[in-house]
PDB file of C-alpha atoms in Angstrom:
ATOM      1  CA  MET Q   1       0.000   0.000   0.000  1.00 43.00           C
ATOM      2  CA  ARG Q   2       2.842   2.399   0.811  1.00 46.00           C
ATOM      3  CA  ALA Q   3       4.464   1.769  -2.591  1.00 47.00           C
ATOM      4  CA  VAL Q   4       1.187   2.559  -4.307  1.00 46.00           C
ATOM      5  CA  LEU Q   5       0.680   5.744  -2.334  1.00 47.00           C
ATOM      6  CA  ASN Q   6       4.234   6.953  -2.985  1.00 52.00           C
ATOM      7  CA  ARG Q   7       3.983   6.334  -6.689  1.00 51.00           C
ATOM      8  CA  PRO Q   8       4.367   9.622  -8.642  1.00 54.00           C
ATOM      9  CA  HIS Q   9       1.245  10.914 -10.306  1.00 55.00           C
ATOM     10  CA  SER Q  10       1.204  10.878 -14.119  1.00 56.00           C
ATOM     11  CA  VAL Q  11      -1.223  12.446 -16.586  1.00 58.00           C
ATOM     12  CA  LEU Q  12      -0.510   9.606 -19.059  1.00 56.00           C
ATOM     13  CA  PRO Q  13      -2.349   6.242 -19.010  1.00 58.00           C
ATOM     14  CA  GLY Q  14      -1.165   3.356 -16.876  1.00 64.00           C
ATOM     15  CA  PHE Q  15       2.333   1.961 -17.214  1.00 68.00           C
ATOM     16  CA  ASN Q  16       1.293  -1.233 -18.995  1.00 76.00           C
ATOM     17  CA  LEU Q  17      -0.815   0.596 -21.563  1.00 77.00           C
ATOM     18  CA  ALA Q  18       1.799   3.309 -22.172  1.00 76.00           C
ATOM     19  CA  LEU Q  19       4.619   0.743 -22.482  1.00 78.00           C
ATOM     20  CA  GLY Q  20       2.595  -1.414 -24.850  1.00 80.00           C
ATOM     21  CA  TYR Q  21       1.785   1.556 -27.078  1.00 78.00           C
ATOM     22  CA  THR Q  22       5.441   2.665 -27.050  1.00 82.00           C
ATOM     23  CA  LEU Q  23       6.711  -0.766 -28.096  1.00 82.00           C
ATOM     24  CA  PHE Q  24       4.030  -1.073 -30.753  1.00 82.00           C
ATOM     25  CA  TYR Q  25       4.810   2.365 -32.187  1.00 81.00           C
ATOM     26  CA  LEU Q  26       8.569   1.786 -32.237  1.00 80.00           C
ATOM     27  CA  GLY Q  27       8.106  -1.625 -33.815  1.00 78.00           C
ATOM     28  CA  LEU Q  28       5.768  -0.310 -36.496  1.00 77.00           C
ATOM     29  CA  ILE Q  29       7.742   2.815 -37.375  1.00 79.00           C
ATOM     30  CA  VAL Q  30      11.344   1.753 -36.725  1.00 72.00           C
ATOM     31  CA  LEU Q  31      11.967  -1.954 -36.250  1.00 74.00           C
ATOM     32  CA  ILE Q  32       9.791  -3.444 -38.984  1.00 75.00           C
ATOM     33  CA  PRO Q  33      11.148  -1.245 -41.817  1.00 69.00           C
ATOM     34  CA  LEU Q  34      14.751  -1.770 -40.685  1.00 69.00           C
ATOM     35  CA  SER Q  35      14.297  -5.503 -40.279  1.00 73.00           C
ATOM     36  CA  ALA Q  36      13.408  -5.750 -43.973  1.00 69.00           C
ATOM     37  CA  ALA Q  37      17.065  -5.211 -44.873  1.00 65.00           C
ATOM     38  CA  PHE Q  38      18.195  -8.021 -42.551  1.00 69.00           C
ATOM     39  CA  ILE Q  39      15.441 -10.337 -43.808  1.00 72.00           C
ATOM     40  CA  LYS Q  40      16.535  -9.713 -47.389  1.00 68.00           C
ATOM     41  CA  THR Q  41      20.155 -10.366 -46.434  1.00 69.00           C
ATOM     42  CA  ALA Q  42      19.210 -13.597 -44.634  1.00 70.00           C
ATOM     43  CA  SER Q  43      18.117 -15.040 -47.970  1.00 70.00           C
ATOM     44  CA  LEU Q  44      21.776 -15.023 -49.078  1.00 70.00           C
ATOM     45  CA  ASN Q  45      24.336 -17.573 -48.025  1.00 76.00           C
ATOM     46  CA  TRP Q  46      27.574 -16.460 -46.396  1.00 75.00           C
ATOM     47  CA  ASP Q  47      29.627 -16.667 -49.585  1.00 80.00           C
ATOM     48  CA  SER Q  48      27.157 -14.550 -51.538  1.00 77.00           C
ATOM     49  CA  PHE Q  49      26.914 -12.032 -48.718  1.00 73.00           C
ATOM     50  CA  TRP Q  50      30.695 -11.721 -48.346  1.00 78.00           C
ATOM     51  CA  THR Q  51      31.138 -11.392 -52.108  1.00 80.00           C
ATOM     52  CA  THR Q  52      28.609  -8.560 -52.107  1.00 74.00           C
ATOM     53  CA  VAL Q  53      29.993  -6.582 -49.169  1.00 78.00           C
ATOM     54  CA  SER Q  54      33.641  -7.045 -50.185  1.00 80.00           C
ATOM     55  CA  ALA Q  55      33.341  -6.236 -53.875  1.00 82.00           C
ATOM     56  CA  PRO Q  56      35.896  -3.623 -55.052  1.00 85.00           C
ATOM     57  CA  ARG Q  57      33.136  -1.145 -55.840  1.00 82.00           C
ATOM     58  CA  VAL Q  58      31.632  -1.521 -52.362  1.00 81.00           C
ATOM     59  CA  VAL Q  59      35.028  -1.322 -50.642  1.00 83.00           C
ATOM     60  CA  ALA Q  60      35.686   1.929 -52.503  1.00 85.00           C
ATOM     61  CA  SER Q  61      32.383   3.288 -51.180  1.00 83.00           C
ATOM     62  CA  TYR Q  62      33.414   2.263 -47.632  1.00 84.00           C
ATOM     63  CA  GLN Q  63      36.669   4.149 -47.940  1.00 87.00           C
ATOM     64  CA  LEU Q  64      34.949   7.252 -49.274  1.00 88.00           C
ATOM     65  CA  THR Q  65      32.036   7.256 -46.818  1.00 88.00           C
ATOM     66  CA  PHE Q  66      33.910   6.439 -43.616  1.00 87.00           C
ATOM     67  CA  GLY Q  67      36.953   8.519 -44.554  1.00 90.00           C
ATOM     68  CA  THR Q  68      35.050  11.684 -45.484  1.00 93.00           C
ATOM     69  CA  SER Q  69      32.623  11.257 -42.568  1.00 91.00           C
ATOM     70  CA  LEU Q  70      35.494  11.025 -40.107  1.00 90.00           C
ATOM     71  CA  LEU Q  71      37.310  13.998 -41.619  1.00 95.00           C
ATOM     72  CA  ALA Q  72      34.129  16.093 -41.743  1.00 94.00           C
ATOM     73  CA  ALA Q  73      33.376  15.278 -38.094  1.00 93.00           C
ATOM     74  CA  LEU Q  74      36.910  16.285 -37.087  1.00 94.00           C
ATOM     75  CA  ILE Q  75      36.593  19.581 -38.982  1.00 96.00           C
ATOM     76  CA  ASN Q  76      33.241  20.250 -37.330  1.00 95.00           C
ATOM     77  CA  ALA Q  77      34.640  19.390 -33.899  1.00 94.00           C
ATOM     78  CA  VAL Q  78      37.280  22.115 -34.255  1.00 94.00           C
ATOM     79  CA  PHE Q  79      35.258  24.810 -35.968  1.00 95.00           C
ATOM     80  CA  GLY Q  80      32.029  23.905 -34.163  1.00 94.00           C
ATOM     81  CA  LEU Q  81      33.814  24.597 -30.870  1.00 93.00           C
ATOM     82  CA  LEU Q  82      35.051  27.899 -32.298  1.00 93.00           C
ATOM     83  CA  VAL Q  83      31.569  28.918 -33.479  1.00 94.00           C
ATOM     84  CA  ALA Q  84      30.006  27.984 -30.128  1.00 94.00           C
ATOM     85  CA  TRP Q  85      32.722  29.940 -28.308  1.00 92.00           C
ATOM     86  CA  VAL Q  86      32.075  33.073 -30.377  1.00 92.00           C
ATOM     87  CA  LEU Q  87      28.297  32.834 -29.959  1.00 93.00           C
ATOM     88  CA  VAL Q  88      28.571  32.440 -26.173  1.00 91.00           C
ATOM     89  CA  ARG Q  89      31.487  34.670 -25.213  1.00 87.00           C
ATOM     90  CA  TYR Q  90      31.158  37.690 -27.544  1.00 88.00           C
ATOM     91  CA  ARG Q  91      28.579  40.303 -28.368  1.00 89.00           C
ATOM     92  CA  PHE Q  92      28.362  41.586 -31.921  1.00 88.00           C
ATOM     93  CA  PRO Q  93      25.744  42.840 -34.412  1.00 91.00           C
ATOM     94  CA  PHE Q  94      23.328  40.269 -35.860  1.00 91.00           C
ATOM     95  CA  LYS Q  95      24.406  37.701 -33.293  1.00 91.00           C
ATOM     96  CA  ARG Q  96      20.926  36.190 -33.041  1.00 91.00           C
ATOM     97  CA  LEU Q  97      20.687  35.918 -36.817  1.00 92.00           C
ATOM     98  CA  ILE Q  98      23.991  34.088 -37.039  1.00 91.00           C
ATOM     99  CA  ASP Q  99      22.951  31.869 -34.150  1.00 92.00           C
ATOM    100  CA  ALA Q 100      19.767  30.976 -36.029  1.00 91.00           C
ATOM    101  CA  LEU Q 101      21.712  30.259 -39.235  1.00 91.00           C
ATOM    102  CA  VAL Q 102      23.579  27.482 -37.423  1.00 93.00           C
ATOM    103  CA  ASP Q 103      20.344  25.468 -37.465  1.00 91.00           C
ATOM    104  CA  LEU Q 104      19.854  25.955 -41.213  1.00 89.00           C
ATOM    105  CA  PRO Q 105      21.200  22.480 -42.111  1.00 89.00           C
ATOM    106  CA  PHE Q 106      18.580  21.039 -39.729  1.00 86.00           C
ATOM    107  CA  ALA Q 107      15.676  22.907 -41.319  1.00 84.00           C
ATOM    108  CA  LEU Q 108      16.789  22.757 -44.938  1.00 85.00           C
ATOM    109  CA  PRO Q 109      15.634  19.647 -46.837  1.00 85.00           C
ATOM    110  CA  THR Q 110      18.644  17.520 -47.668  1.00 84.00           C
ATOM    111  CA  ALA Q 111      17.803  17.411 -51.367  1.00 85.00           C
ATOM    112  CA  VAL Q 112      17.626  21.208 -51.483  1.00 88.00           C
ATOM    113  CA  ALA Q 113      20.965  21.446 -49.680  1.00 88.00           C
ATOM    114  CA  GLY Q 114      22.528  19.030 -52.159  1.00 88.00           C
ATOM    115  CA  ILE Q 115      21.205  20.933 -55.168  1.00 88.00           C
ATOM    116  CA  ALA Q 116      22.359  24.258 -53.718  1.00 89.00           C
ATOM    117  CA  LEU Q 117      25.845  22.961 -52.966  1.00 90.00           C
ATOM    118  CA  THR Q 118      26.110  21.436 -56.431  1.00 89.00           C
ATOM    119  CA  ALA Q 119      25.078  24.706 -58.056  1.00 90.00           C
ATOM    120  CA  ILE Q 120      27.592  26.687 -56.001  1.00 91.00           C
ATOM    121  CA  TYR Q 121      30.537  24.314 -56.441  1.00 92.00           C
ATOM    122  CA  SER Q 122      29.919  23.201 -60.034  1.00 89.00           C
ATOM    123  CA  ALA Q 123      32.347  24.248 -62.765  1.00 86.00           C
ATOM    124  CA  ASN Q 124      30.172  27.298 -63.521  1.00 88.00           C
ATOM    125  CA  GLY Q 125      29.117  28.015 -59.928  1.00 88.00           C
ATOM    126  CA  TRP Q 126      29.941  31.019 -57.772  1.00 90.00           C
ATOM    127  CA  LEU Q 127      32.691  29.190 -55.903  1.00 90.00           C
ATOM    128  CA  GLY Q 128      33.304  26.324 -58.280  1.00 89.00           C
ATOM    129  CA  LYS Q 129      34.398  28.527 -61.171  1.00 89.00           C
ATOM    130  CA  PRO Q 130      37.249  30.360 -59.363  1.00 92.00           C
ATOM    131  CA  LEU Q 131      38.301  27.087 -57.724  1.00 91.00           C
ATOM    132  CA  ALA Q 132      38.355  25.366 -61.118  1.00 89.00           C
ATOM    133  CA  ALA Q 133      40.634  28.133 -62.379  1.00 88.00           C
ATOM    134  CA  LEU Q 134      43.032  27.110 -59.608  1.00 90.00           C
ATOM    135  CA  GLY Q 135      42.792  23.461 -60.627  1.00 89.00           C
ATOM    136  CA  ILE Q 136      40.492  22.480 -57.732  1.00 91.00           C
ATOM    137  CA  LYS Q 137      37.374  20.539 -58.683  1.00 90.00           C
ATOM    138  CA  VAL Q 138      34.747  20.149 -55.971  1.00 89.00           C
ATOM    139  CA  ALA Q 139      31.499  18.898 -57.517  1.00 88.00           C
ATOM    140  CA  PHE Q 140      31.385  15.187 -58.415  1.00 86.00           C
ATOM    141  CA  THR Q 141      34.566  14.445 -56.461  1.00 88.00           C
ATOM    142  CA  PRO Q 142      35.327  13.188 -52.932  1.00 90.00           C
ATOM    143  CA  LEU Q 143      36.022  16.809 -51.993  1.00 92.00           C
ATOM    144  CA  GLY Q 144      32.410  17.628 -52.774  1.00 90.00           C
ATOM    145  CA  VAL Q 145      31.272  14.818 -50.484  1.00 91.00           C
ATOM    146  CA  LEU Q 146      33.438  16.272 -47.714  1.00 93.00           C
ATOM    147  CA  VAL Q 147      31.918  19.732 -48.219  1.00 93.00           C
ATOM    148  CA  ALA Q 148      28.371  18.358 -48.005  1.00 92.00           C
ATOM    149  CA  LEU Q 149      29.069  16.278 -44.894  1.00 93.00           C
ATOM    150  CA  THR Q 150      30.748  19.219 -43.184  1.00 94.00           C
ATOM    151  CA  PHE Q 151      27.727  21.379 -43.988  1.00 93.00           C
ATOM    152  CA  ILE Q 152      25.181  19.017 -42.463  1.00 92.00           C
ATOM    153  CA  GLY Q 153      27.282  18.105 -39.407  1.00 93.00           C
ATOM    154  CA  LEU Q 154      28.208  21.519 -37.997  1.00 93.00           C
ATOM    155  CA  PRO Q 155      25.001  22.104 -35.962  1.00 94.00           C
ATOM    156  CA  PHE Q 156      25.491  18.869 -34.023  1.00 94.00           C
ATOM    157  CA  VAL Q 157      28.748  20.112 -32.523  1.00 94.00           C
ATOM    158  CA  VAL Q 158      27.655  23.708 -31.990  1.00 95.00           C
ATOM    159  CA  ARG Q 159      24.384  22.824 -30.269  1.00 94.00           C
ATOM    160  CA  THR Q 160      26.096  20.236 -28.075  1.00 92.00           C
ATOM    161  CA  VAL Q 161      28.942  22.479 -26.924  1.00 93.00           C
ATOM    162  CA  GLN Q 162      27.019  25.758 -26.642  1.00 93.00           C
ATOM    163  CA  PRO Q 163      24.975  24.901 -23.502  1.00 91.00           C
ATOM    164  CA  VAL Q 164      28.110  23.678 -21.721  1.00 89.00           C
ATOM    165  CA  LEU Q 165      29.912  26.948 -22.424  1.00 88.00           C
ATOM    166  CA  GLU Q 166      26.882  28.919 -21.264  1.00 87.00           C
ATOM    167  CA  ASP Q 167      26.786  27.048 -17.954  1.00 84.00           C
ATOM    168  CA  MET Q 168      30.535  27.229 -17.448  1.00 81.00           C
ATOM    169  CA  GLU Q 169      31.668  29.683 -14.778  1.00 74.00           C
ATOM    170  CA  THR Q 170      34.017  32.294 -16.222  1.00 73.00           C
ATOM    171  CA  GLU Q 171      35.450  32.817 -12.753  1.00 72.00           C
ATOM    172  CA  LEU Q 172      37.599  29.718 -13.282  1.00 73.00           C
ATOM    173  CA  GLU Q 173      39.282  31.301 -16.301  1.00 73.00           C
ATOM    174  CA  GLU Q 174      39.689  34.588 -14.461  1.00 72.00           C
ATOM    175  CA  ALA Q 175      41.317  32.745 -11.560  1.00 75.00           C
ATOM    176  CA  ALA Q 176      43.722  31.080 -13.972  1.00 72.00           C
ATOM    177  CA  HIS Q 177      44.616  34.492 -15.449  1.00 69.00           C
ATOM    178  CA  SER Q 178      45.170  35.935 -11.990  1.00 73.00           C
ATOM    179  CA  LEU Q 179      47.582  33.091 -11.239  1.00 71.00           C
ATOM    180  CA  GLY Q 180      49.676  33.989 -14.257  1.00 72.00           C
ATOM    181  CA  ALA Q 181      48.312  31.607 -16.878  1.00 72.00           C
ATOM    182  CA  SER Q 182      48.264  32.806 -20.477  1.00 75.00           C
ATOM    183  CA  ARG Q 183      45.091  32.725 -22.566  1.00 75.00           C
ATOM    184  CA  TRP Q 184      46.205  29.527 -24.266  1.00 78.00           C
ATOM    185  CA  GLN Q 185      47.116  27.860 -20.951  1.00 78.00           C
ATOM    186  CA  SER Q 186      43.779  28.897 -19.485  1.00 80.00           C
ATOM    187  CA  PHE Q 187      41.915  27.446 -22.445  1.00 79.00           C
ATOM    188  CA  TRP Q 188      43.970  24.241 -22.557  1.00 81.00           C
ATOM    189  CA  ARG Q 189      43.900  23.460 -18.821  1.00 78.00           C
ATOM    190  CA  VAL Q 190      40.602  24.970 -17.673  1.00 79.00           C
ATOM    191  CA  THR Q 191      38.142  25.397 -20.523  1.00 82.00           C
ATOM    192  CA  LEU Q 192      38.941  22.442 -22.755  1.00 82.00           C
ATOM    193  CA  PRO Q 193      38.672  19.735 -20.055  1.00 82.00           C
ATOM    194  CA  THR Q 194      35.209  21.071 -19.215  1.00 83.00           C
ATOM    195  CA  VAL Q 195      33.853  21.153 -22.761  1.00 88.00           C
ATOM    196  CA  LEU Q 196      35.755  18.113 -24.080  1.00 87.00           C
ATOM    197  CA  PRO Q 197      32.984  15.578 -23.272  1.00 85.00           C
ATOM    198  CA  ALA Q 198      30.486  17.750 -25.157  1.00 88.00           C
ATOM    199  CA  VAL Q 199      32.892  18.118 -28.084  1.00 91.00           C
ATOM    200  CA  VAL Q 200      33.342  14.344 -28.234  1.00 87.00           C
ATOM    201  CA  THR Q 201      29.578  13.825 -28.135  1.00 87.00           C
ATOM    202  CA  GLY Q 202      29.067  16.402 -30.899  1.00 91.00           C
ATOM    203  CA  PHE Q 203      31.821  14.778 -32.939  1.00 90.00           C
ATOM    204  CA  THR Q 204      30.173  11.367 -32.589  1.00 87.00           C
ATOM    205  CA  LEU Q 205      26.751  12.735 -33.543  1.00 87.00           C
ATOM    206  CA  ALA Q 206      28.197  14.516 -36.575  1.00 91.00           C
ATOM    207  CA  PHE Q 207      30.066  11.355 -37.605  1.00 89.00           C
ATOM    208  CA  ALA Q 208      26.930   9.212 -37.256  1.00 84.00           C
ATOM    209  CA  ARG Q 209      24.876  11.726 -39.226  1.00 87.00           C
ATOM    210  CA  ALA Q 210      27.476  11.860 -41.975  1.00 88.00           C
ATOM    211  CA  LEU Q 211      27.585   8.084 -42.333  1.00 83.00           C
ATOM    212  CA  GLY Q 212      23.882   7.897 -43.109  1.00 78.00           C
ATOM    213  CA  GLU Q 213      23.584  11.094 -45.130  1.00 82.00           C
ATOM    214  CA  TYR Q 214      22.176  10.639 -48.621  1.00 78.00           C
ATOM    215  CA  GLY Q 215      20.103  13.543 -49.918  1.00 76.00           C
ATOM    216  CA  SER Q 216      22.639  16.355 -49.658  1.00 80.00           C
ATOM    217  CA  VAL Q 217      25.514  14.144 -50.841  1.00 85.00           C
ATOM    218  CA  ILE Q 218      24.062  12.316 -53.814  1.00 83.00           C
ATOM    219  CA  PHE Q 219      23.773  15.453 -55.955  1.00 82.00           C
ATOM    220  CA  ILE Q 220      27.224  16.894 -55.383  1.00 84.00           C
ATOM    221  CA  ALA Q 221      28.869  13.453 -55.383  1.00 80.00           C
ATOM    222  CA  GLY Q 222      27.380  12.306 -58.659  1.00 75.00           C
ATOM    223  CA  ASN Q 223      27.438   8.722 -57.323  1.00 72.00           C
ATOM    224  CA  MET Q 224      30.134   7.591 -59.768  1.00 72.00           C
ATOM    225  CA  PRO Q 225      31.393   4.063 -59.006  1.00 68.00           C
ATOM    226  CA  MET Q 226      34.960   3.852 -57.683  1.00 70.00           C
ATOM    227  CA  VAL Q 227      35.098   7.661 -57.523  1.00 72.00           C
ATOM    228  CA  SER Q 228      32.273   9.296 -55.573  1.00 71.00           C
ATOM    229  CA  GLU Q 229      29.807   6.516 -54.740  1.00 71.00           C
ATOM    230  CA  ILE Q 230      28.788   6.534 -51.091  1.00 72.00           C
ATOM    231  CA  THR Q 231      27.968   3.482 -48.978  1.00 69.00           C
ATOM    232  CA  PRO Q 232      24.283   4.300 -48.212  1.00 64.00           C
ATOM    233  CA  THR Q 233      23.578   3.623 -51.886  1.00 53.00           C
ATOM    234  CA  ALA Q 234      25.556   0.382 -51.897  1.00 58.00           C
ATOM    235  CA  VAL Q 235      25.070  -1.821 -48.809  1.00 68.00           C
ATOM    236  CA  ALA Q 236      22.208  -1.109 -46.415  1.00 68.00           C
ATOM    237  CA  VAL Q 237      22.976  -3.810 -43.842  1.00 73.00           C
ATOM    238  CA  VAL Q 238      26.542  -2.620 -43.308  1.00 75.00           C
ATOM    239  CA  MET Q 239      25.285   0.906 -42.682  1.00 73.00           C
ATOM    240  CA  LEU Q 240      22.650  -0.359 -40.237  1.00 74.00           C
ATOM    241  CA  VAL Q 241      25.274  -2.244 -38.233  1.00 77.00           C
ATOM    242  CA  ALA Q 242      27.539   0.817 -38.232  1.00 76.00           C
ATOM    243  CA  ALA Q 243      24.615   2.998 -37.111  1.00 73.00           C
ATOM    244  CA  PHE Q 244      23.760   0.665 -34.230  1.00 76.00           C
ATOM    245  CA  GLY Q 245      27.391   0.661 -33.147  1.00 79.00           C
ATOM    246  CA  LEU Q 246      27.524   4.449 -33.173  1.00 75.00           C
ATOM    247  CA  LEU Q 247      24.296   4.660 -31.185  1.00 73.00           C
ATOM    248  CA  LEU Q 248      25.895   2.498 -28.502  1.00 80.00           C
ATOM    249  CA  VAL Q 249      28.944   4.766 -28.486  1.00 78.00           C
ATOM    250  CA  ILE Q 250      26.761   7.894 -28.228  1.00 73.00           C
ATOM    251  CA  ASN Q 251      24.762   6.443 -25.336  1.00 75.00           C
ATOM    252  CA  ALA Q 252      27.977   5.445 -23.568  1.00 80.00           C
ATOM    253  CA  LEU Q 253      29.369   8.957 -24.001  1.00 73.00           C
ATOM    254  CA  GLN Q 254      26.180  10.520 -22.653  1.00 70.00           C
ATOM    255  CA  TRP Q 255      26.286   8.188 -19.630  1.00 79.00           C
ATOM    256  CA  TRP Q 256      29.925   9.113 -19.046  1.00 77.00           C
ATOM    257  CA  ILE Q 257      29.129  12.847 -19.240  1.00 69.00           C
ATOM    258  CA  ARG Q 258      26.236  12.536 -16.786  1.00 69.00           C
ATOM    259  CA  ARG Q 259      28.392  10.519 -14.411  1.00 76.00           C
ATOM    260  CA  ARG Q 260      31.244  13.031 -14.637  1.00 70.00           C
ATOM    261  CA  ARG Q 261      28.926  15.968 -14.002  1.00 64.00           C
ATOM    262  CA  GLY Q 262      27.428  14.123 -11.049  1.00 67.00           C
ATOM    263  CA  GLU Q 263      30.876  13.558  -9.566  1.00 65.00           C
ATOM    264  CA  GLU Q 264      31.780  17.220 -10.077  1.00 62.00           C
ATOM    265  CA  ASN Q 265      28.577  18.427  -8.437  1.00 60.00           C
ATOM    266  CA  ALA Q 266      28.920  16.010  -5.515  1.00 59.00           C
TER     267      ALA Q 266
END
């Protein structure tokens, strides 16, 4: 009776009904569509499956997708931290507008982003034409894939790091300055250790998003085999396994961050 009385009040239906609806909804919307790829793969024997996933064309798509996704996430980790730092620590005209523009890759349809990037970086585009004069080709090359993945991944780092910087006490940096630390020493020994878990989380989110990106990449990549073909168009099961692995990593990082913050606040 005491356990029933101490149970927190909820405006939602009972636990059993809410849990059943949640599992049904997730199964209908998420699990059943994704399981179709594994069911299709199960119809192949091991030799056929290995031949498919290890074909030279598919291996080339692995190298392009994972390589450019990792590089784009690293670029976003560095410059995303810089953008978040500027938005939190400085006041300047049109700050709110620039802050809102960070979310543009979230709101912009991926196909529209891909078409826009292709138009800009094509041989006759605003940026593609002067770059082509320098011998740099962006559209329909791996460089174009990197540009698209960097574009769609930046908000993940900025929006992950920004709240941490806002909650961070500037008195710690001021104390470091008063003790004779330079700006770089203060950032390296005081600021960076505080925001590093958020940067790692943002990096992982950007990397996971880049691995599964299709709409904004397919236009600027051109999807040319052995040159600019990305893995999401080649092997679905491999991408699903990679996505599940990254989700586990993201959840582990979030648990580690919560645990670290709990220890710091204790």
